[in-house]
Amino acid sequence: MTKYIDVIIKRFQILITGGAATPAAAHLFEIDEKCEELLEQMGGQIHIAVAQLLYLSKQARPDIFVAVAFLTTRVKNPCEDDWKKLIRVLKYLKATKEIILTITPNNLNLMK
């Protein structure tokens, strides 16, 4: 999935400087009602990126799911603050793209 992450990040490469330790800040669920709405073209970019991130979060990166799930509620009328939240998720992915979801059994001999 690292190639898929690279594809998502490439679209926003100019805006992603550095990394982030977590996919979301403490104010993830706060909505600023006075936040300026984004232009339609930028809103479309957010919609595409959030859809790609949703797929990624369900297939390989459950660590970003909460942030992405919130962003899915904001794609219809995104504002500048939502844009910043998206960029934070992308910064986190850029810094942690080598993390792999590994599922292992606790006990191979236990049958239920």
mmCIF file of N, CA and C in Angstrom:
data_model
loop_
_atom_site.group_PDB
_atom_site.id
_atom_site.type_symbol
_atom_site.label_atom_id
_atom_site.label_comp_id
_atom_site.label_asym_id
_atom_site.label_seq_id
_atom_site.Cartn_x
_atom_site.Cartn_y
_atom_site.Cartn_z
ATOM 1 N N MET A 1 0.808 -1.208 0.000
ATOM 2 C CA MET A 1 0.000 0.000 0.000
ATOM 3 C C MET A 1 0.852 1.274 0.000
ATOM 4 N N THR A 2 2.164 1.129 0.114
ATOM 5 C CA THR A 2 2.993 2.336 0.124
ATOM 6 C C THR A 2 2.907 3.079 -1.211
ATOM 7 N N LYS A 3 2.760 2.348 -2.295
ATOM 8 C CA LYS A 3 2.622 3.009 -3.605
ATOM 9 C C LYS A 3 1.309 3.788 -3.677
ATOM 10 N N TYR A 4 0.257 3.221 -3.114
ATOM 11 C CA TYR A 4 -1.045 3.894 -3.090
ATOM 12 C C TYR A 4 -0.949 5.173 -2.255
ATOM 13 N N ILE A 5 -0.257 5.097 -1.128
ATOM 14 C CA ILE A 5 -0.050 6.282 -0.286
ATOM 15 C C ILE A 5 0.723 7.335 -1.060
ATOM 16 N N ASP A 6 1.746 6.908 -1.789
ATOM 17 C CA ASP A 6 2.532 7.857 -2.596
ATOM 18 C C ASP A 6 1.666 8.571 -3.627
ATOM 19 N N VAL A 7 0.737 7.854 -4.234
ATOM 20 C CA VAL A 7 -0.165 8.453 -5.231
ATOM 21 C C VAL A 7 -1.020 9.541 -4.583
ATOM 22 N N ILE A 8 -1.548 9.253 -3.406
ATOM 23 C CA ILE A 8 -2.389 10.229 -2.705
ATOM 24 C C ILE A 8 -1.569 11.455 -2.317
ATOM 25 N N ILE A 9 -0.400 11.207 -1.763
ATOM 26 C CA ILE A 9 0.459 12.298 -1.289
ATOM 27 C C ILE A 9 0.967 13.159 -2.444
ATOM 28 N N LYS A 10 1.236 12.545 -3.577
ATOM 29 C CA LYS A 10 1.801 13.274 -4.719
ATOM 30 C C LYS A 10 0.928 14.451 -5.148
ATOM 31 N N ARG A 11 -0.385 14.273 -5.072
ATOM 32 C CA ARG A 11 -1.308 15.341 -5.472
ATOM 33 C C ARG A 11 -1.142 16.593 -4.608
ATOM 34 N N PHE A 12 -0.734 16.408 -3.365
ATOM 35 C CA PHE A 12 -0.619 17.523 -2.422
ATOM 36 C C PHE A 12 0.829 17.761 -1.990
ATOM 37 N N GLN A 13 1.770 17.277 -2.752
ATOM 38 C CA GLN A 13 3.184 17.283 -2.387
ATOM 39 C C GLN A 13 3.699 18.669 -1.990
ATOM 40 N N ILE A 14 3.301 19.688 -2.675
ATOM 41 C CA ILE A 14 3.781 21.043 -2.389
ATOM 42 C C ILE A 14 3.336 21.493 -0.999
ATOM 43 N N LEU A 15 2.157 21.063 -0.573
ATOM 44 C CA LEU A 15 1.593 21.507 0.697
ATOM 45 C C LEU A 15 2.059 20.679 1.891
ATOM 46 N N ILE A 16 2.640 19.530 1.635
ATOM 47 C CA ILE A 16 3.019 18.640 2.725
ATOM 48 C C ILE A 16 4.504 18.813 3.028
ATOM 49 N N THR A 17 4.771 19.578 4.061
ATOM 50 C CA THR A 17 6.147 19.750 4.509
ATOM 51 C C THR A 17 6.258 19.128 5.888
ATOM 52 N N GLY A 18 7.231 18.282 6.063
ATOM 53 C CA GLY A 18 7.393 17.628 7.345
ATOM 54 C C GLY A 18 6.393 16.502 7.536
ATOM 55 N N GLY A 19 6.255 16.093 8.779
ATOM 56 C CA GLY A 19 5.342 15.004 9.095
ATOM 57 C C GLY A 19 4.494 15.370 10.292
ATOM 58 N N ALA A 20 3.692 14.426 10.722
ATOM 59 C CA ALA A 20 2.860 14.615 11.909
ATOM 60 C C ALA A 20 2.930 13.334 12.730
ATOM 61 N N ALA A 21 2.927 13.477 14.037
ATOM 62 C CA ALA A 21 3.024 12.322 14.927
ATOM 63 C C ALA A 21 1.708 11.553 15.037
ATOM 64 N N THR A 22 0.612 12.247 14.785
ATOM 65 C CA THR A 22 -0.717 11.620 14.844
ATOM 66 C C THR A 22 -1.517 12.066 13.623
ATOM 67 N N PRO A 23 -2.530 11.287 13.233
ATOM 68 C CA PRO A 23 -3.311 11.674 12.062
ATOM 69 C C PRO A 23 -4.246 12.862 12.292
ATOM 70 N N ALA A 24 -4.492 13.204 13.553
ATOM 71 C CA ALA A 24 -5.403 14.317 13.844
ATOM 72 C C ALA A 24 -4.988 15.021 15.127
ATOM 73 N N ALA A 25 -5.305 16.299 15.182
ATOM 74 C CA ALA A 25 -5.059 17.084 16.390
ATOM 75 C C ALA A 25 -6.255 16.941 17.331
ATOM 76 N N ALA A 26 -6.124 17.463 18.524
ATOM 77 C CA ALA A 26 -7.182 17.358 19.538
ATOM 78 C C ALA A 26 -8.477 18.049 19.104
ATOM 79 N N HIS A 27 -8.388 19.012 18.211
ATOM 80 C CA HIS A 27 -9.577 19.760 17.773
ATOM 81 C C HIS A 27 -10.239 19.160 16.523
ATOM 82 N N LEU A 28 -9.985 17.899 16.242
ATOM 83 C CA LEU A 28 -10.525 17.251 15.037
ATOM 84 C C LEU A 28 -12.030 17.435 14.905
ATOM 85 N N PHE A 29 -12.770 17.230 15.986
ATOM 86 C CA PHE A 29 -14.234 17.250 15.907
ATOM 87 C C PHE A 29 -14.839 18.634 16.086
ATOM 88 N N GLU A 30 -14.007 19.639 16.252
ATOM 89 C CA GLU A 30 -14.512 21.003 16.392
ATOM 90 C C GLU A 30 -14.727 21.610 15.011
ATOM 91 N N ILE A 31 -15.885 22.194 14.810
ATOM 92 C CA ILE A 31 -16.216 22.820 13.528
ATOM 93 C C ILE A 31 -16.348 24.321 13.751
ATOM 94 N N ASP A 32 -15.530 25.068 13.030
ATOM 95 C CA ASP A 32 -15.564 26.525 13.124
ATOM 96 C C ASP A 32 -16.625 27.039 12.148
ATOM 97 N N GLU A 33 -17.721 27.506 12.677
ATOM 98 C CA GLU A 33 -18.827 27.992 11.841
ATOM 99 C C GLU A 33 -18.442 29.237 11.036
ATOM 100 N N LYS A 34 -17.421 29.956 11.470
ATOM 101 C CA LYS A 34 -16.986 31.172 10.787
ATOM 102 C C LYS A 34 -15.891 30.895 9.756
ATOM 103 N N CYS A 35 -15.515 29.631 9.631
ATOM 104 C CA CYS A 35 -14.456 29.242 8.704
ATOM 105 C C CYS A 35 -14.893 29.514 7.262
ATOM 106 N N GLU A 36 -13.970 30.051 6.474
ATOM 107 C CA GLU A 36 -14.273 30.399 5.090
ATOM 108 C C GLU A 36 -14.369 29.140 4.221
ATOM 109 N N GLU A 37 -15.449 29.042 3.450
ATOM 110 C CA GLU A 37 -15.671 27.904 2.573
ATOM 111 C C GLU A 37 -14.636 27.903 1.448
ATOM 112 N N LEU A 38 -14.221 26.716 1.034
ATOM 113 C CA LEU A 38 -13.225 26.598 -0.023
ATOM 114 C C LEU A 38 -13.852 26.761 -1.400
ATOM 115 N N LEU A 39 -13.013 27.083 -2.371
ATOM 116 C CA LEU A 39 -13.467 27.149 -3.753
ATOM 117 C C LEU A 39 -13.913 25.756 -4.203
ATOM 118 N N GLU A 40 -14.799 25.706 -5.171
ATOM 119 C CA GLU A 40 -15.362 24.436 -5.638
ATOM 120 C C GLU A 40 -14.274 23.462 -6.098
ATOM 121 N N GLN A 41 -13.251 23.963 -6.776
ATOM 122 C CA GLN A 41 -12.177 23.102 -7.274
ATOM 123 C C GLN A 41 -11.418 22.455 -6.121
ATOM 124 N N MET A 42 -11.117 23.240 -5.085
ATOM 125 C CA MET A 42 -10.415 22.688 -3.926
ATOM 126 C C MET A 42 -11.316 21.701 -3.183
ATOM 127 N N GLY A 43 -12.597 21.990 -3.130
ATOM 128 C CA GLY A 43 -13.540 21.070 -2.506
ATOM 129 C C GLY A 43 -13.561 19.728 -3.215
ATOM 130 N N GLY A 44 -13.465 19.763 -4.531
ATOM 131 C CA GLY A 44 -13.398 18.531 -5.317
ATOM 132 C C GLY A 44 -12.149 17.733 -5.014
ATOM 133 N N GLN A 45 -11.042 18.439 -4.824
ATOM 134 C CA GLN A 45 -9.784 17.768 -4.470
ATOM 135 C C GLN A 45 -9.896 17.092 -3.101
ATOM 136 N N ILE A 46 -10.544 17.775 -2.161
ATOM 137 C CA ILE A 46 -10.746 17.180 -0.836
ATOM 138 C C ILE A 46 -11.612 15.931 -0.960
ATOM 139 N N HIS A 47 -12.661 16.017 -1.750
ATOM 140 C CA HIS A 47 -13.568 14.876 -1.926
ATOM 141 C C HIS A 47 -12.810 13.656 -2.453
ATOM 142 N N ILE A 48 -12.012 13.854 -3.465
ATOM 143 C CA ILE A 48 -11.233 12.753 -4.051
ATOM 144 C C ILE A 48 -10.258 12.180 -3.034
ATOM 145 N N ALA A 49 -9.520 13.053 -2.345
ATOM 146 C CA ALA A 49 -8.525 12.598 -1.377
ATOM 147 C C ALA A 49 -9.175 11.847 -0.220
ATOM 148 N N VAL A 50 -10.288 12.342 0.272
ATOM 149 C CA VAL A 50 -10.963 11.681 1.387
ATOM 150 C C VAL A 50 -11.484 10.305 0.954
ATOM 151 N N ALA A 51 -11.991 10.194 -0.259
ATOM 152 C CA ALA A 51 -12.448 8.891 -0.761
ATOM 153 C C ALA A 51 -11.275 7.913 -0.830
ATOM 154 N N GLN A 52 -10.125 8.372 -1.309
ATOM 155 C CA GLN A 52 -8.943 7.516 -1.374
ATOM 156 C C GLN A 52 -8.473 7.123 0.028
ATOM 157 N N LEU A 53 -8.513 8.076 0.945
ATOM 158 C CA LEU A 53 -8.094 7.794 2.318
ATOM 159 C C LEU A 53 -9.056 6.840 3.017
ATOM 160 N N LEU A 54 -10.329 6.930 2.699
ATOM 161 C CA LEU A 54 -11.308 6.021 3.282
ATOM 162 C C LEU A 54 -11.007 4.583 2.846
ATOM 163 N N TYR A 55 -10.734 4.406 1.578
ATOM 164 C CA TYR A 55 -10.349 3.083 1.073
ATOM 165 C C TYR A 55 -9.099 2.587 1.798
ATOM 166 N N LEU A 56 -8.104 3.439 1.898
ATOM 167 C CA LEU A 56 -6.853 3.077 2.557
ATOM 168 C C LEU A 56 -7.078 2.713 4.018
ATOM 169 N N SER A 57 -7.906 3.485 4.709
ATOM 170 C CA SER A 57 -8.143 3.226 6.131
ATOM 171 C C SER A 57 -8.862 1.893 6.350
ATOM 172 N N LYS A 58 -9.708 1.505 5.422
ATOM 173 C CA LYS A 58 -10.426 0.234 5.554
ATOM 174 C C LYS A 58 -9.584 -0.963 5.132
ATOM 175 N N GLN A 59 -8.642 -0.750 4.219
ATOM 176 C CA GLN A 59 -7.850 -1.863 3.699
ATOM 177 C C GLN A 59 -6.559 -2.114 4.475
ATOM 178 N N ALA A 60 -5.893 -1.029 4.900
ATOM 179 C CA ALA A 60 -4.557 -1.231 5.451
ATOM 180 C C ALA A 60 -4.168 -0.317 6.602
ATOM 181 N N ARG A 61 -4.859 0.803 6.770
ATOM 182 C CA ARG A 61 -4.429 1.776 7.774
ATOM 183 C C ARG A 61 -5.565 2.187 8.704
ATOM 184 N N PRO A 62 -5.980 1.310 9.611
ATOM 185 C CA PRO A 62 -7.056 1.658 10.535
ATOM 186 C C PRO A 62 -6.680 2.799 11.487
ATOM 187 N N ASP A 63 -5.395 3.100 11.586
ATOM 188 C CA ASP A 63 -4.940 4.190 12.459
ATOM 189 C C ASP A 63 -5.424 5.561 11.986
ATOM 190 N N ILE A 64 -5.790 5.694 10.727
ATOM 191 C CA ILE A 64 -6.266 6.988 10.221
ATOM 192 C C ILE A 64 -7.791 7.035 10.113
ATOM 193 N N PHE A 65 -8.465 5.951 10.470
ATOM 194 C CA PHE A 65 -9.899 5.855 10.218
ATOM 195 C C PHE A 65 -10.724 6.950 10.895
ATOM 196 N N VAL A 66 -10.448 7.256 12.152
ATOM 197 C CA VAL A 66 -11.265 8.248 12.867
ATOM 198 C C VAL A 66 -11.178 9.608 12.175
ATOM 199 N N ALA A 67 -9.975 10.036 11.847
ATOM 200 C CA ALA A 67 -9.802 11.326 11.176
ATOM 201 C C ALA A 67 -10.485 11.325 9.806
ATOM 202 N N VAL A 68 -10.329 10.249 9.079
ATOM 203 C CA VAL A 68 -10.933 10.157 7.743
ATOM 204 C C VAL A 68 -12.458 10.097 7.844
ATOM 205 N N ALA A 69 -12.965 9.359 8.808
ATOM 206 C CA ALA A 69 -14.417 9.275 8.986
ATOM 207 C C ALA A 69 -15.002 10.660 9.250
ATOM 208 N N PHE A 70 -14.314 11.457 10.065
ATOM 209 C CA PHE A 70 -14.790 12.821 10.299
ATOM 210 C C PHE A 70 -14.746 13.630 9.003
ATOM 211 N N LEU A 71 -13.656 13.521 8.263
ATOM 212 C CA LEU A 71 -13.533 14.282 7.016
ATOM 213 C C LEU A 71 -14.603 13.911 5.999
ATOM 214 N N THR A 72 -15.098 12.673 6.047
ATOM 215 C CA THR A 72 -16.167 12.289 5.118
ATOM 216 C C THR A 72 -17.439 13.085 5.385
ATOM 217 N N THR A 73 -17.606 13.567 6.604
ATOM 218 C CA THR A 73 -18.793 14.369 6.918
ATOM 219 C C THR A 73 -18.641 15.815 6.466
ATOM 220 N N ARG A 74 -17.453 16.179 6.014
ATOM 221 C CA ARG A 74 -17.170 17.569 5.667
ATOM 222 C C ARG A 74 -16.935 17.793 4.171
ATOM 223 N N VAL A 75 -17.007 16.759 3.350
ATOM 224 C CA VAL A 75 -16.677 16.920 1.930
ATOM 225 C C VAL A 75 -17.707 17.713 1.137
ATOM 226 N N LYS A 76 -18.915 17.787 1.619
ATOM 227 C CA LYS A 76 -19.944 18.507 0.874
ATOM 228 C C LYS A 76 -19.699 20.019 0.877
ATOM 229 N N ASN A 77 -19.364 20.588 2.016
ATOM 230 C CA ASN A 77 -19.076 22.013 2.133
ATOM 231 C C ASN A 77 -17.794 22.229 2.945
ATOM 232 N N PRO A 78 -16.655 21.831 2.410
ATOM 233 C CA PRO A 78 -15.419 21.941 3.191
ATOM 234 C C PRO A 78 -14.978 23.399 3.350
ATOM 235 N N CYS A 79 -14.314 23.646 4.458
ATOM 236 C CA CYS A 79 -13.769 24.985 4.699
ATOM 237 C C CYS A 79 -12.254 24.873 4.900
ATOM 238 N N GLU A 80 -11.637 26.002 5.120
ATOM 239 C CA GLU A 80 -10.178 26.058 5.275
ATOM 240 C C GLU A 80 -9.697 25.145 6.405
ATOM 241 N N ASP A 81 -10.443 25.068 7.488
ATOM 242 C CA ASP A 81 -10.065 24.232 8.620
ATOM 243 C C ASP A 81 -10.081 22.748 8.235
ATOM 244 N N ASP A 82 -11.052 22.345 7.422
ATOM 245 C CA ASP A 82 -11.113 20.960 6.954
ATOM 246 C C ASP A 82 -9.914 20.646 6.059
ATOM 247 N N TRP A 83 -9.527 21.627 5.266
ATOM 248 C CA TRP A 83 -8.349 21.481 4.406
ATOM 249 C C TRP A 83 -7.114 21.204 5.263
ATOM 250 N N LYS A 84 -6.964 21.947 6.347
ATOM 251 C CA LYS A 84 -5.819 21.764 7.242
ATOM 252 C C LYS A 84 -5.853 20.392 7.909
ATOM 253 N N LYS A 85 -7.039 19.921 8.238
ATOM 254 C CA LYS A 85 -7.176 18.596 8.848
ATOM 255 C C LYS A 85 -6.799 17.501 7.856
ATOM 256 N N LEU A 86 -7.171 17.679 6.608
ATOM 257 C CA LEU A 86 -6.778 16.727 5.565
ATOM 258 C C LEU A 86 -5.261 16.712 5.403
ATOM 259 N N ILE A 87 -4.663 17.878 5.330
ATOM 260 C CA ILE A 87 -3.206 17.961 5.168
ATOM 261 C C ILE A 87 -2.499 17.283 6.339
ATOM 262 N N ARG A 88 -3.054 17.405 7.544
ATOM 263 C CA ARG A 88 -2.449 16.746 8.710
ATOM 264 C C ARG A 88 -2.458 15.226 8.530
ATOM 265 N N VAL A 89 -3.563 14.665 8.054
ATOM 266 C CA VAL A 89 -3.617 13.221 7.814
ATOM 267 C C VAL A 89 -2.558 12.832 6.787
ATOM 268 N N LEU A 90 -2.422 13.631 5.742
ATOM 269 C CA LEU A 90 -1.434 13.337 4.703
ATOM 270 C C LEU A 90 -0.008 13.447 5.235
ATOM 271 N N LYS A 91 0.252 14.406 6.097
ATOM 272 C CA LYS A 91 1.579 14.527 6.724
ATOM 273 C C LYS A 91 1.887 13.300 7.575
ATOM 274 N N TYR A 92 0.881 12.844 8.304
ATOM 275 C CA TYR A 92 1.041 11.639 9.119
ATOM 276 C C TYR A 92 1.357 10.436 8.228
ATOM 277 N N LEU A 93 0.615 10.293 7.140
ATOM 278 C CA LEU A 93 0.859 9.176 6.225
ATOM 279 C C LEU A 93 2.243 9.245 5.614
ATOM 280 N N LYS A 94 2.664 10.448 5.270
ATOM 281 C CA LYS A 94 4.001 10.610 4.686
ATOM 282 C C LYS A 94 5.070 10.154 5.682
ATOM 283 N N ALA A 95 4.880 10.482 6.954
ATOM 284 C CA ALA A 95 5.866 10.138 7.983
ATOM 285 C C ALA A 95 5.806 8.661 8.380
ATOM 286 N N THR A 96 4.671 8.010 8.128
ATOM 287 C CA THR A 96 4.493 6.632 8.607
ATOM 288 C C THR A 96 4.096 5.665 7.496
ATOM 289 N N LYS A 97 4.418 5.973 6.272
ATOM 290 C CA LYS A 97 3.917 5.148 5.170
ATOM 291 C C LYS A 97 4.464 3.722 5.172
ATOM 292 N N GLU A 98 5.522 3.471 5.919
ATOM 293 C CA GLU A 98 6.088 2.129 5.988
ATOM 294 C C GLU A 98 5.380 1.240 7.009
ATOM 295 N N ILE A 99 4.457 1.813 7.801
ATOM 296 C CA ILE A 99 3.716 1.001 8.768
ATOM 297 C C ILE A 99 2.820 0.032 8.013
ATOM 298 N N ILE A 100 2.847 -1.219 8.435
ATOM 299 C CA ILE A 100 2.068 -2.256 7.763
ATOM 300 C C ILE A 100 1.120 -2.885 8.777
ATOM 301 N N LEU A 101 -0.116 -3.103 8.390
ATOM 302 C CA LEU A 101 -1.082 -3.798 9.230
ATOM 303 C C LEU A 101 -0.743 -5.281 9.222
ATOM 304 N N THR A 102 -0.468 -5.828 10.391
ATOM 305 C CA THR A 102 -0.135 -7.238 10.511
ATOM 306 C C THR A 102 -1.122 -7.893 11.459
ATOM 307 N N ILE A 103 -1.755 -8.932 11.007
ATOM 308 C CA ILE A 103 -2.702 -9.667 11.825
ATOM 309 C C ILE A 103 -2.104 -11.035 12.121
ATOM 310 N N THR A 104 -1.978 -11.339 13.410
ATOM 311 C CA THR A 104 -1.427 -12.633 13.809
ATOM 312 C C THR A 104 -2.351 -13.271 14.839
ATOM 313 N N PRO A 105 -2.433 -14.586 14.829
ATOM 314 C CA PRO A 105 -3.274 -15.269 15.818
ATOM 315 C C PRO A 105 -2.573 -15.320 17.170
ATOM 316 N N ASN A 106 -3.361 -15.359 18.236
ATOM 317 C CA ASN A 106 -2.800 -15.521 19.575
ATOM 318 C C ASN A 106 -2.398 -16.965 19.825
ATOM 319 N N ASN A 107 -3.187 -17.885 19.291
ATOM 320 C CA ASN A 107 -2.964 -19.292 19.549
ATOM 321 C C ASN A 107 -3.450 -20.101 18.347
ATOM 322 N N LEU A 108 -2.543 -20.803 17.709
ATOM 323 C CA LEU A 108 -2.920 -21.592 16.535
ATOM 324 C C LEU A 108 -3.664 -22.874 16.894
ATOM 325 N N ASN A 109 -3.561 -23.300 18.145
ATOM 326 C CA ASN A 109 -4.160 -24.572 18.557
ATOM 327 C C ASN A 109 -5.584 -24.404 19.098
ATOM 328 N N LEU A 110 -6.030 -23.196 19.301
ATOM 329 C CA LEU A 110 -7.356 -22.950 19.874
ATOM 330 C C LEU A 110 -8.414 -22.916 18.792
ATOM 331 N N MET A 111 -9.409 -23.798 18.897
ATOM 332 C CA MET A 111 -10.516 -23.839 17.948
ATOM 333 C C MET A 111 -11.808 -23.540 18.681
ATOM 334 N N LYS A 112 -12.616 -22.688 18.157
ATOM 335 C CA LYS A 112 -13.911 -22.397 18.762
ATOM 336 C C LYS A 112 -15.018 -22.677 17.782
#
